[in-house]
Structure formats: structure tokens, C-alpha cells
Amino acid sequence: MNTTKNIAKITLSLLFAFVFSNSTMLSQQYNVNNSASELIISGTSSLHDWDIKADQQKGQIVLDLSNLVQIQKLKFEVLAESLKSGKGAMDKNTYKALNTKDFKYIIFDLVDVKEVSDLGNGNYKIKSTGKLTVSGVTKTINLDFNLNTSIGKVVLKGEKAIKMTDFKIDPPKALLGTITTGNDITIKYNITFNQ
């Protein structure tokens, strides 16, 4: 009787170990490849349209590729003072508006995947929600993006329009207020993650 119970316990333990290790093997973590990634913020002003590019980004994505792709984790961070326009005065105004002394990073953290559409050949359309933190203010946003998977690599591509004032940011001004920045901005991103 004890032998039968012991065999059952061992079998059950092996089964749990197999299931756990199998699910772990199917989950794969990828980290941002900063040099292969691009994030550009575009906006308008009373003088001209403008772009500012992120030079330093980091983050991770964890995928389960056992069936239809499942995103188990997605976190992305941009060092706020790595945003560069190529114009020192504009960058200075940007950092002041973002209060980068107190809030070093702009952060997106995935909350939920609403829909995954398989487009074939490792390409997917993702509809998700997440928390975007800018200048210390966190808002839940909808974020739709394209995801491509290949051996050892994941690429996320998309764009998101937001308003600065939603994050309690006063649109920057220059030349004693004669040049004003529009409230609406668009974040365009093409982010590569590698294993």
C-alpha cells in the first residue's frame, strides 16, 4: 500500500515538474537592443513642426510562443534626458517641461492584451492597454502595435497620439512666449528586442 502511494506521489511530482519546466521553456525573454531601436516624438509649434529622438531606451518583453503568441510581460523605458532634437535650446525646454531632475524615465508597462491577430509569417497585430508614466504622472492608455517574431528577435512597431496636458505637462514656450508648442504629440516607435 505504501509503495503504491509512494509511486503515485513520485508520478504526480514528476508530472508537475514536467508541466512547470515545459511552460518555462516556452516563455522567452528578450531585451531592448538600443542601437537597433528608434523612438521619435513629433509635434507642432507656432513656428514649425518638430521631431525629437530618444537615444537611450531599455526594457524587456516575455513571450509564450507555444500557440498564438502571448505577451506575458512588456516594459519599456526611455531616459528622458536622452531625448535629442539637435537643438540645445529646444532640448533644455523639453527637459524643463518633463521635470527630468525629478523624473528620470518615461515608462510604459503592459497591463493587458485585449486582442491578438495572426497575420502570418511571425507577424501579429496586438491591441493592448498599459500604464504610461511621463513626468511622474501615470495614465492607462490603449496601445495598438505590430509585433514580428523571428529567431532570437522581436520587433514592435507602431505609433500613439497623446496630449501633453493629460500628463500635466505645460507645452513648452520659447523666445518669451512668442513661440508656442502644440499640445498634441505623436510617439512613433520601432523597437527591436533580442534574446
PDB file of C-alpha atoms in Angstrom:
ATOM      1  CA  MET A   1       0.000   0.000   0.000  1.00  0.00           C
ATOM      2  CA  ASN A   2       2.796   2.428   0.964  1.00  0.00           C
ATOM      3  CA  THR A   3       4.682   1.501  -2.211  1.00  0.00           C
ATOM      4  CA  THR A   4       1.621   2.358  -4.321  1.00  0.00           C
ATOM      5  CA  LYS A   5       1.231   5.727  -2.534  1.00  0.00           C
ATOM      6  CA  ASN A   6       4.935   6.495  -2.994  1.00  0.00           C
ATOM      7  CA  ILE A   7       4.774   5.674  -6.710  1.00  0.00           C
ATOM      8  CA  ALA A   8       1.691   7.886  -7.053  1.00  0.00           C
ATOM      9  CA  LYS A   9       3.433  10.760  -5.247  1.00  0.00           C
ATOM     10  CA  ILE A  10       6.561  10.414  -7.384  1.00  0.00           C
ATOM     11  CA  THR A  11       4.494  10.253 -10.571  1.00  0.00           C
ATOM     12  CA  LEU A  12       2.495  13.329  -9.539  1.00  0.00           C
ATOM     13  CA  SER A  13       5.672  15.224  -8.633  1.00  0.00           C
ATOM     14  CA  LEU A  14       7.249  14.359 -11.993  1.00  0.00           C
ATOM     15  CA  LEU A  15       4.090  15.462 -13.797  1.00  0.00           C
ATOM     16  CA  PHE A  16       4.083  18.856 -12.027  1.00  0.00           C
ATOM     17  CA  ALA A  17       7.805  19.266 -12.690  1.00  0.00           C
ATOM     18  CA  PHE A  18       7.296  18.494 -16.379  1.00  0.00           C
ATOM     19  CA  VAL A  19       4.383  20.907 -16.755  1.00  0.00           C
ATOM     20  CA  PHE A  20       6.250  23.694 -14.922  1.00  0.00           C
ATOM     21  CA  SER A  21       9.513  23.215 -16.828  1.00  0.00           C
ATOM     22  CA  ASN A  22       7.636  22.940 -20.134  1.00  0.00           C
ATOM     23  CA  SER A  23       5.822  26.254 -19.588  1.00  0.00           C
ATOM     24  CA  THR A  24       9.108  27.865 -18.532  1.00  0.00           C
ATOM     25  CA  MET A  25      10.817  26.640 -21.705  1.00  0.00           C
ATOM     26  CA  LEU A  26       8.019  28.113 -23.839  1.00  0.00           C
ATOM     27  CA  SER A  27       8.399  31.555 -22.224  1.00  0.00           C
ATOM     28  CA  GLN A  28      11.249  33.501 -23.737  1.00  0.00           C
ATOM     29  CA  GLN A  29      12.639  36.850 -22.575  1.00  0.00           C
ATOM     30  CA  TYR A  30      14.015  39.431 -24.994  1.00  0.00           C
ATOM     31  CA  ASN A  31      15.766  42.700 -24.081  1.00  0.00           C
ATOM     32  CA  VAL A  32      15.754  46.007 -25.946  1.00  0.00           C
ATOM     33  CA  ASN A  33      18.572  46.411 -28.451  1.00  0.00           C
ATOM     34  CA  ASN A  34      19.041  50.173 -28.094  1.00  0.00           C
ATOM     35  CA  SER A  35      21.225  50.622 -31.185  1.00  0.00           C
ATOM     36  CA  ALA A  36      18.671  48.836 -33.407  1.00  0.00           C
ATOM     37  CA  SER A  37      15.651  50.679 -31.973  1.00  0.00           C
ATOM     38  CA  GLU A  38      14.066  54.016 -32.790  1.00  0.00           C
ATOM     39  CA  LEU A  39      11.568  56.185 -30.929  1.00  0.00           C
ATOM     40  CA  ILE A  40      10.636  59.608 -32.280  1.00  0.00           C
ATOM     41  CA  ILE A  41       8.270  62.151 -30.740  1.00  0.00           C
ATOM     42  CA  SER A  42       6.715  64.537 -33.271  1.00  0.00           C
ATOM     43  CA  GLY A  43       4.793  67.717 -32.635  1.00  0.00           C
ATOM     44  CA  THR A  44       3.960  71.179 -33.858  1.00  0.00           C
ATOM     45  CA  SER A  45       4.712  74.743 -32.843  1.00  0.00           C
ATOM     46  CA  SER A  46       3.684  78.204 -33.961  1.00  0.00           C
ATOM     47  CA  LEU A  47       6.967  78.325 -35.911  1.00  0.00           C
ATOM     48  CA  HIS A  48       7.416  74.832 -37.401  1.00  0.00           C
ATOM     49  CA  ASP A  49       6.815  71.112 -36.888  1.00  0.00           C
ATOM     50  CA  TRP A  50       9.464  69.307 -34.835  1.00  0.00           C
ATOM     51  CA  ASP A  51      10.884  65.865 -34.034  1.00  0.00           C
ATOM     52  CA  ILE A  52      12.833  64.687 -31.020  1.00  0.00           C
ATOM     53  CA  LYS A  53      14.554  61.303 -30.867  1.00  0.00           C
ATOM     54  CA  ALA A  54      15.295  59.015 -27.919  1.00  0.00           C
ATOM     55  CA  ASP A  55      18.956  57.966 -27.665  1.00  0.00           C
ATOM     56  CA  GLN A  56      18.709  55.661 -24.622  1.00  0.00           C
ATOM     57  CA  GLN A  57      15.979  53.040 -24.220  1.00  0.00           C
ATOM     58  CA  LYS A  58      15.743  49.814 -22.304  1.00  0.00           C
ATOM     59  CA  GLY A  59      13.163  47.171 -21.480  1.00  0.00           C
ATOM     60  CA  GLN A  60      12.042  43.583 -21.767  1.00  0.00           C
ATOM     61  CA  ILE A  61       9.346  41.521 -23.423  1.00  0.00           C
ATOM     62  CA  VAL A  62       8.478  37.969 -22.357  1.00  0.00           C
ATOM     63  CA  LEU A  63       6.582  35.853 -24.892  1.00  0.00           C
ATOM     64  CA  ASP A  64       4.967  32.440 -24.848  1.00  0.00           C
ATOM     65  CA  LEU A  65       5.208  31.161 -28.434  1.00  0.00           C
ATOM     66  CA  SER A  66       3.616  27.745 -27.790  1.00  0.00           C
ATOM     67  CA  ASN A  67       0.460  28.578 -29.718  1.00  0.00           C
ATOM     68  CA  LEU A  68      -0.778  32.023 -30.715  1.00  0.00           C
ATOM     69  CA  VAL A  69       1.787  34.491 -29.352  1.00  0.00           C
ATOM     70  CA  GLN A  70       1.100  35.524 -25.748  1.00  0.00           C
ATOM     71  CA  ILE A  71       2.799  38.541 -24.192  1.00  0.00           C
ATOM     72  CA  GLN A  72       3.453  37.762 -20.554  1.00  0.00           C
ATOM     73  CA  LYS A  73       5.394  40.962 -19.855  1.00  0.00           C
ATOM     74  CA  LEU A  74       6.285  44.134 -21.689  1.00  0.00           C
ATOM     75  CA  LYS A  75       8.118  47.032 -20.077  1.00  0.00           C
ATOM     76  CA  PHE A  76       9.817  49.845 -21.932  1.00  0.00           C
ATOM     77  CA  GLU A  77      11.744  52.825 -20.565  1.00  0.00           C
ATOM     78  CA  VAL A  78      13.257  55.921 -22.165  1.00  0.00           C
ATOM     79  CA  LEU A  79      15.800  58.038 -20.320  1.00  0.00           C
ATOM     80  CA  ALA A  80      14.080  61.436 -20.501  1.00  0.00           C
ATOM     81  CA  GLU A  81      17.294  63.424 -20.914  1.00  0.00           C
ATOM     82  CA  SER A  82      18.309  61.208 -23.835  1.00  0.00           C
ATOM     83  CA  LEU A  83      15.597  62.897 -25.917  1.00  0.00           C
ATOM     84  CA  LYS A  84      17.505  64.944 -28.504  1.00  0.00           C
ATOM     85  CA  SER A  85      16.280  67.307 -31.201  1.00  0.00           C
ATOM     86  CA  GLY A  86      19.682  68.537 -32.353  1.00  0.00           C
ATOM     87  CA  LYS A  87      18.811  71.970 -30.952  1.00  0.00           C
ATOM     88  CA  GLY A  88      20.168  72.680 -27.473  1.00  0.00           C
ATOM     89  CA  ALA A  89      17.565  75.314 -26.537  1.00  0.00           C
ATOM     90  CA  MET A  90      14.688  73.042 -27.511  1.00  0.00           C
ATOM     91  CA  ASP A  91      16.167  70.142 -25.556  1.00  0.00           C
ATOM     92  CA  LYS A  92      16.578  72.350 -22.493  1.00  0.00           C
ATOM     93  CA  ASN A  93      12.917  73.439 -22.713  1.00  0.00           C
ATOM     94  CA  THR A  94      11.856  69.812 -23.151  1.00  0.00           C
ATOM     95  CA  TYR A  95      13.725  68.677 -20.026  1.00  0.00           C
ATOM     96  CA  LYS A  96      12.245  71.563 -18.048  1.00  0.00           C
ATOM     97  CA  ALA A  97       8.702  70.685 -19.197  1.00  0.00           C
ATOM     98  CA  LEU A  98       9.272  66.996 -18.325  1.00  0.00           C
ATOM     99  CA  ASN A  99      10.861  67.895 -14.965  1.00  0.00           C
ATOM    100  CA  THR A 100      13.699  65.462 -15.683  1.00  0.00           C
ATOM    101  CA  LYS A 101      15.523  66.387 -12.465  1.00  0.00           C
ATOM    102  CA  ASP A 102      12.823  64.572 -10.505  1.00  0.00           C
ATOM    103  CA  PHE A 103      11.540  62.099 -13.102  1.00  0.00           C
ATOM    104  CA  LYS A 104      14.365  60.411 -14.990  1.00  0.00           C
ATOM    105  CA  TYR A 105      12.389  57.952 -17.111  1.00  0.00           C
ATOM    106  CA  ILE A 106       9.350  57.774 -19.370  1.00  0.00           C
ATOM    107  CA  ILE A 107       7.903  54.291 -18.755  1.00  0.00           C
ATOM    108  CA  PHE A 108       5.361  52.036 -20.467  1.00  0.00           C
ATOM    109  CA  ASP A 109       4.223  48.934 -18.580  1.00  0.00           C
ATOM    110  CA  LEU A 110       1.815  46.475 -20.242  1.00  0.00           C
ATOM    111  CA  VAL A 111      -1.360  45.777 -18.255  1.00  0.00           C
ATOM    112  CA  ASP A 112      -3.498  43.632 -20.574  1.00  0.00           C
ATOM    113  CA  VAL A 113      -3.570  42.225 -24.099  1.00  0.00           C
ATOM    114  CA  LYS A 114      -7.075  42.696 -25.498  1.00  0.00           C
ATOM    115  CA  GLU A 115      -6.645  41.053 -28.894  1.00  0.00           C
ATOM    116  CA  VAL A 116      -4.027  39.199 -30.936  1.00  0.00           C
ATOM    117  CA  SER A 117      -4.480  38.844 -34.702  1.00  0.00           C
ATOM    118  CA  ASP A 118      -2.166  36.419 -36.525  1.00  0.00           C
ATOM    119  CA  LEU A 119      -1.116  37.993 -39.841  1.00  0.00           C
ATOM    120  CA  GLY A 120       1.154  35.048 -40.783  1.00  0.00           C
ATOM    121  CA  ASN A 121       4.922  34.635 -41.093  1.00  0.00           C
ATOM    122  CA  GLY A 122       5.532  35.616 -37.459  1.00  0.00           C
ATOM    123  CA  ASN A 123       3.593  38.880 -37.781  1.00  0.00           C
ATOM    124  CA  TYR A 124       0.847  39.843 -35.328  1.00  0.00           C
ATOM    125  CA  LYS A 125      -1.435  42.810 -34.693  1.00  0.00           C
ATOM    126  CA  ILE A 126      -1.759  43.483 -30.957  1.00  0.00           C
ATOM    127  CA  LYS A 127      -4.396  45.544 -29.150  1.00  0.00           C
ATOM    128  CA  SER A 128      -3.389  46.231 -25.567  1.00  0.00           C
ATOM    129  CA  THR A 129      -3.672  48.522 -22.582  1.00  0.00           C
ATOM    130  CA  GLY A 130      -0.839  49.694 -20.397  1.00  0.00           C
ATOM    131  CA  LYS A 131       0.306  52.319 -17.958  1.00  0.00           C
ATOM    132  CA  LEU A 132       2.301  55.210 -19.434  1.00  0.00           C
ATOM    133  CA  THR A 133       4.228  57.312 -16.930  1.00  0.00           C
ATOM    134  CA  VAL A 134       5.511  60.705 -18.074  1.00  0.00           C
ATOM    135  CA  SER A 135       6.908  63.342 -15.704  1.00  0.00           C
ATOM    136  CA  GLY A 136       5.661  61.372 -12.698  1.00  0.00           C
ATOM    137  CA  VAL A 137       2.060  61.151 -13.960  1.00  0.00           C
ATOM    138  CA  THR A 138       0.700  57.686 -14.804  1.00  0.00           C
ATOM    139  CA  LYS A 139      -2.236  57.151 -17.173  1.00  0.00           C
ATOM    140  CA  THR A 140      -3.780  53.961 -18.552  1.00  0.00           C
ATOM    141  CA  ILE A 141      -3.697  54.089 -22.348  1.00  0.00           C
ATOM    142  CA  ASN A 142      -4.743  51.880 -25.249  1.00  0.00           C
ATOM    143  CA  LEU A 143      -1.778  50.858 -27.370  1.00  0.00           C
ATOM    144  CA  ASP A 144      -2.071  49.039 -30.700  1.00  0.00           C
ATOM    145  CA  PHE A 145       1.100  47.806 -32.377  1.00  0.00           C
ATOM    146  CA  ASN A 146       2.530  45.322 -34.842  1.00  0.00           C
ATOM    147  CA  LEU A 147       4.744  42.568 -33.492  1.00  0.00           C
ATOM    148  CA  ASN A 148       7.135  40.459 -35.558  1.00  0.00           C
ATOM    149  CA  THR A 149       8.901  37.383 -34.206  1.00  0.00           C
ATOM    150  CA  SER A 150      11.895  35.650 -35.739  1.00  0.00           C
ATOM    151  CA  ILE A 151      14.706  33.536 -34.333  1.00  0.00           C
ATOM    152  CA  GLY A 152      16.180  35.395 -31.350  1.00  0.00           C
ATOM    153  CA  LYS A 153      14.414  38.660 -32.175  1.00  0.00           C
ATOM    154  CA  VAL A 154      11.125  40.502 -31.616  1.00  0.00           C
ATOM    155  CA  VAL A 155      10.235  43.834 -33.249  1.00  0.00           C
ATOM    156  CA  LEU A 156       7.424  46.147 -32.081  1.00  0.00           C
ATOM    157  CA  LYS A 157       6.251  48.906 -34.384  1.00  0.00           C
ATOM    158  CA  GLY A 158       3.501  51.479 -34.053  1.00  0.00           C
ATOM    159  CA  GLU A 159       2.537  54.991 -33.069  1.00  0.00           C
ATOM    160  CA  LYS A 160       0.468  56.666 -30.368  1.00  0.00           C
ATOM    161  CA  ALA A 161      -1.006  60.157 -30.199  1.00  0.00           C
ATOM    162  CA  ILE A 162      -1.242  61.785 -26.767  1.00  0.00           C
ATOM    163  CA  LYS A 163      -1.778  65.218 -25.271  1.00  0.00           C
ATOM    164  CA  MET A 164       0.915  66.785 -23.082  1.00  0.00           C
ATOM    165  CA  THR A 165      -1.673  68.228 -20.718  1.00  0.00           C
ATOM    166  CA  ASP A 166      -3.034  64.717 -19.980  1.00  0.00           C
ATOM    167  CA  PHE A 167       0.272  64.244 -18.122  1.00  0.00           C
ATOM    168  CA  LYS A 168       0.155  67.703 -16.503  1.00  0.00           C
ATOM    169  CA  ILE A 169       2.851  68.993 -18.851  1.00  0.00           C
ATOM    170  CA  ASP A 170       2.614  72.608 -19.976  1.00  0.00           C
ATOM    171  CA  PRO A 171       3.554  72.718 -23.674  1.00  0.00           C
ATOM    172  CA  PRO A 172       6.986  74.401 -23.844  1.00  0.00           C
ATOM    173  CA  LYS A 173       7.377  78.007 -24.980  1.00  0.00           C
ATOM    174  CA  ALA A 174      10.395  79.866 -26.335  1.00  0.00           C
ATOM    175  CA  LEU A 175      11.511  83.436 -27.026  1.00  0.00           C
ATOM    176  CA  LEU A 176       9.471  84.949 -24.187  1.00  0.00           C
ATOM    177  CA  GLY A 177       6.380  83.015 -25.199  1.00  0.00           C
ATOM    178  CA  THR A 178       6.357  84.120 -28.844  1.00  0.00           C
ATOM    179  CA  ILE A 179       6.891  80.515 -29.970  1.00  0.00           C
ATOM    180  CA  THR A 180       4.391  78.045 -28.520  1.00  0.00           C
ATOM    181  CA  THR A 181       4.317  74.256 -28.805  1.00  0.00           C
ATOM    182  CA  GLY A 182       1.131  72.409 -29.728  1.00  0.00           C
ATOM    183  CA  ASN A 183      -0.473  70.190 -27.072  1.00  0.00           C
ATOM    184  CA  ASP A 184      -0.778  67.135 -29.349  1.00  0.00           C
ATOM    185  CA  ILE A 185       2.232  64.890 -29.925  1.00  0.00           C
ATOM    186  CA  THR A 186       2.733  61.568 -31.696  1.00  0.00           C
ATOM    187  CA  ILE A 187       5.129  58.897 -30.476  1.00  0.00           C
ATOM    188  CA  LYS A 188       6.406  56.671 -33.295  1.00  0.00           C
ATOM    189  CA  TYR A 189       8.426  53.611 -32.338  1.00  0.00           C
ATOM    190  CA  ASN A 190      10.239  50.722 -33.979  1.00  0.00           C
ATOM    191  CA  ILE A 191      11.765  48.729 -31.114  1.00  0.00           C
ATOM    192  CA  THR A 192      13.965  45.660 -31.506  1.00  0.00           C
ATOM    193  CA  PHE A 193      14.313  43.131 -28.678  1.00  0.00           C
ATOM    194  CA  ASN A 194      16.972  40.408 -28.766  1.00  0.00           C
ATOM    195  CA  GLN A 195      17.440  37.268 -26.682  1.00  0.00           C
TER     196      GLN A 195
END
